[in-house]
Amino acid sequence: AGIAPLRDHRGETDRYGNELRLTQVAVVDQLAAAAELVKGKRDQIPVAVVRGLPVAATAGDDGPGVVATLVRDAAHDMFSLGTAEARAAGLREAATLADDHATGPAPVGAAEVRAAVRAAIATVAGHGSGSLLSLPEPDGGDDRPVVRCTAAEPGDPEALVRLGSDAHRLRSALAATGLGSTARFEPPGTVLVRVVASGAGRR
């Protein structure tokens, strides 16, 4: 009703000197919350007048309106799933993990990438892994990390099945940190999981 639904802080600087690049405040949500405090839930007060808001009125028409500005469609709703649904979606994505697939913010820099790989190894090893997972030091050529996953008993079919499971779990843990990977089996009982790209690098 004559005011902009959002206050855009992008390009401004906060009190710590950081440039704000994404921050937009939903002024109309703040107004609605303030009015709700006055009206209460059971007092049957239909209207509240909020004065002193330091915003300029829009000239001419009422602007873009709340619905067009604040209401997102399903494709842009970052909170469309509840906890249970989000966990189920994550498990489905892990089950269909393709080569070089990653999600989420990716680490930057060789040291940060190797730290993320070590954390992914610890995640898998700490939850019943039957395989040996190791991260060799770079050999001076290709600096992309390669994790060696070795079966506990290379000649045992059950150990080989477990090896494949552990390698896929490792790739899922890497993808969750923003690191894509591929897997290659080397007889008699080793899988090489190679980090090939980061999620940020592909965007």
XYZ file of C-alpha atoms in Angstrom:
203
model
C 0.000 0.000 0.000
C 2.298 2.704 -1.263
C 5.618 1.313 0.009
C 8.160 -1.010 -1.556
C 7.835 -4.583 -0.210
C 11.623 -4.985 0.006
C 14.460 -2.829 1.235
C 17.529 -3.635 -0.845
C 20.836 -3.501 1.056
C 22.979 -4.827 -1.782
C 26.016 -2.633 -2.338
C 25.892 -1.206 1.187
C 28.457 -1.873 3.919
C 27.691 -3.228 7.376
C 29.235 -1.970 10.620
C 32.151 -4.396 10.227
C 33.084 -3.119 6.788
C 31.666 -6.073 4.860
C 29.951 -5.362 1.566
C 26.407 -6.716 1.452
C 25.810 -8.590 -1.774
C 22.634 -10.587 -1.145
C 20.765 -8.919 1.715
C 17.225 -7.779 1.046
C 14.805 -7.159 3.904
C 11.096 -7.845 3.540
C 9.752 -4.617 5.040
C 6.149 -5.727 4.684
C 6.878 -8.862 6.739
C 8.345 -6.690 9.491
C 5.270 -4.475 9.426
C 2.947 -7.463 9.607
C 4.891 -8.885 12.559
C 4.770 -5.562 14.419
C 1.035 -5.265 13.816
C 0.496 -8.829 15.022
C 2.184 -7.991 18.325
C -0.322 -5.181 18.846
C -3.434 -7.047 17.711
C -2.680 -10.289 19.468
C -4.212 -13.615 18.548
C -7.376 -13.633 20.664
C -8.166 -9.982 21.341
C -10.249 -9.571 18.163
C -8.492 -6.324 17.221
C -8.872 -6.150 13.431
C -6.471 -3.310 12.612
C -3.208 -1.899 13.933
C -1.621 1.399 12.905
C 2.164 1.309 12.706
C 3.783 4.748 12.672
C 7.339 5.972 12.272
C 8.562 3.532 9.658
C 11.632 5.157 8.017
C 10.788 4.338 4.406
C 9.788 6.556 1.540
C 6.429 6.118 -0.118
C 6.435 5.002 -3.719
C 5.511 7.591 -6.289
C 2.478 7.019 -8.455
C 1.093 3.494 -8.242
C 1.518 1.055 -5.380
C 4.600 -0.617 -6.851
C 5.035 -4.285 -7.732
C 2.948 -5.548 -4.836
C 3.650 -8.178 -2.233
C 2.591 -11.266 -4.177
C 4.790 -10.602 -7.191
C 7.766 -9.683 -4.999
C 7.707 -12.080 -2.061
C 5.745 -15.152 -3.105
C 8.090 -17.596 -4.858
C 7.055 -20.406 -7.137
C 7.991 -23.972 -6.249
C 11.148 -23.917 -8.372
C 12.611 -21.030 -6.334
C 11.377 -22.064 -2.887
C 14.487 -22.965 -0.856
C 12.371 -24.315 2.005
C 9.760 -26.310 0.118
C 10.694 -29.559 1.873
C 10.341 -30.488 5.505
C 13.126 -32.299 7.363
C 11.910 -35.794 6.509
C 11.303 -34.925 2.855
C 14.714 -33.249 2.538
C 16.461 -36.299 4.006
C 14.588 -38.583 1.612
C 15.493 -36.371 -1.345
C 19.150 -36.438 -0.298
C 19.148 -40.221 -0.077
C 17.565 -40.490 -3.524
C 20.185 -38.148 -4.957
C 22.957 -40.204 -3.353
C 21.502 -43.372 -4.875
C 21.605 -41.862 -8.378
C 24.926 -40.017 -8.058
C 26.462 -39.438 -11.483
C 30.118 -38.832 -12.308
C 31.338 -35.328 -11.531
C 28.166 -34.461 -9.605
C 28.357 -32.175 -6.595
C 26.066 -29.945 -4.588
C 26.480 -27.183 -2.088
C 29.318 -24.686 -1.634
C 32.682 -26.050 -2.721
C 36.009 -25.567 -0.917
C 38.575 -23.394 -2.680
C 42.316 -23.892 -2.734
C 44.296 -27.135 -2.732
C 44.636 -27.270 1.060
C 40.916 -26.716 1.613
C 40.017 -29.370 -0.965
C 42.297 -31.952 0.666
C 40.844 -31.071 4.078
C 37.339 -31.650 2.695
C 38.441 -34.989 1.225
C 39.916 -36.077 4.564
C 36.663 -35.106 6.290
C 34.688 -37.193 3.774
C 36.993 -40.159 4.421
C 36.453 -39.764 8.164
C 32.686 -39.696 7.629
C 32.738 -43.014 5.777
C 35.361 -44.669 7.979
C 33.531 -43.661 11.139
C 30.324 -45.458 10.210
C 31.209 -49.103 9.754
C 33.450 -49.055 6.690
C 35.007 -52.456 6.039
C 37.487 -51.112 3.486
C 40.764 -49.240 3.879
C 40.531 -45.636 2.661
C 43.716 -43.613 2.213
C 44.657 -40.274 0.657
C 48.187 -40.346 -0.812
C 50.216 -37.147 -0.982
C 50.349 -35.356 -4.364
C 53.064 -36.669 -6.679
C 53.848 -33.285 -8.204
C 51.816 -33.818 -11.380
C 48.029 -33.838 -11.236
C 47.211 -32.275 -7.863
C 43.594 -33.446 -7.803
C 43.156 -35.744 -4.784
C 42.760 -39.472 -5.405
C 41.468 -41.678 -2.588
C 42.511 -45.334 -2.627
C 39.753 -47.610 -1.392
C 41.094 -51.116 -0.786
C 39.064 -54.188 0.109
C 39.898 -55.798 3.437
C 40.264 -59.143 1.628
C 40.569 -58.630 -2.141
C 39.748 -62.266 -2.904
C 36.552 -62.305 -0.847
C 33.369 -61.541 -2.869
C 31.647 -60.084 0.190
C 34.599 -57.737 0.787
C 34.449 -56.600 -2.848
C 30.748 -55.811 -2.519
C 31.547 -53.821 0.608
C 34.339 -52.056 -1.277
C 31.911 -50.837 -3.937
C 29.482 -49.671 -1.269
C 32.186 -47.772 0.626
C 33.458 -46.129 -2.568
C 29.953 -44.905 -3.408
C 29.419 -43.641 0.139
C 32.687 -41.721 -0.168
C 31.561 -40.152 -3.454
C 28.278 -39.125 -1.828
C 30.144 -37.531 1.087
C 32.406 -35.676 -1.361
C 29.402 -34.446 -3.360
C 27.854 -33.066 -0.169
C 30.941 -30.863 0.297
C 30.773 -29.571 -3.283
C 33.357 -31.953 -4.767
C 32.538 -34.052 -7.814
C 34.353 -37.346 -8.313
C 34.707 -40.439 -10.457
C 35.464 -44.025 -9.458
C 37.609 -46.616 -11.243
C 38.057 -50.229 -10.202
C 41.550 -51.700 -10.293
C 41.817 -55.471 -9.816
C 42.116 -57.327 -7.620
C 40.499 -55.160 -4.942
C 41.012 -51.400 -5.230
C 38.767 -48.507 -6.250
C 40.344 -45.139 -7.056
C 38.005 -42.236 -6.280
C 39.312 -39.139 -8.048
C 38.130 -35.608 -7.308
C 37.536 -34.059 -10.721
C 35.764 -30.748 -10.104
C 34.117 -28.570 -7.509
C 30.502 -27.471 -7.488
C 31.509 -23.798 -7.542
C 33.847 -24.302 -10.479
C 31.063 -25.510 -12.733
C 28.610 -22.701 -12.055
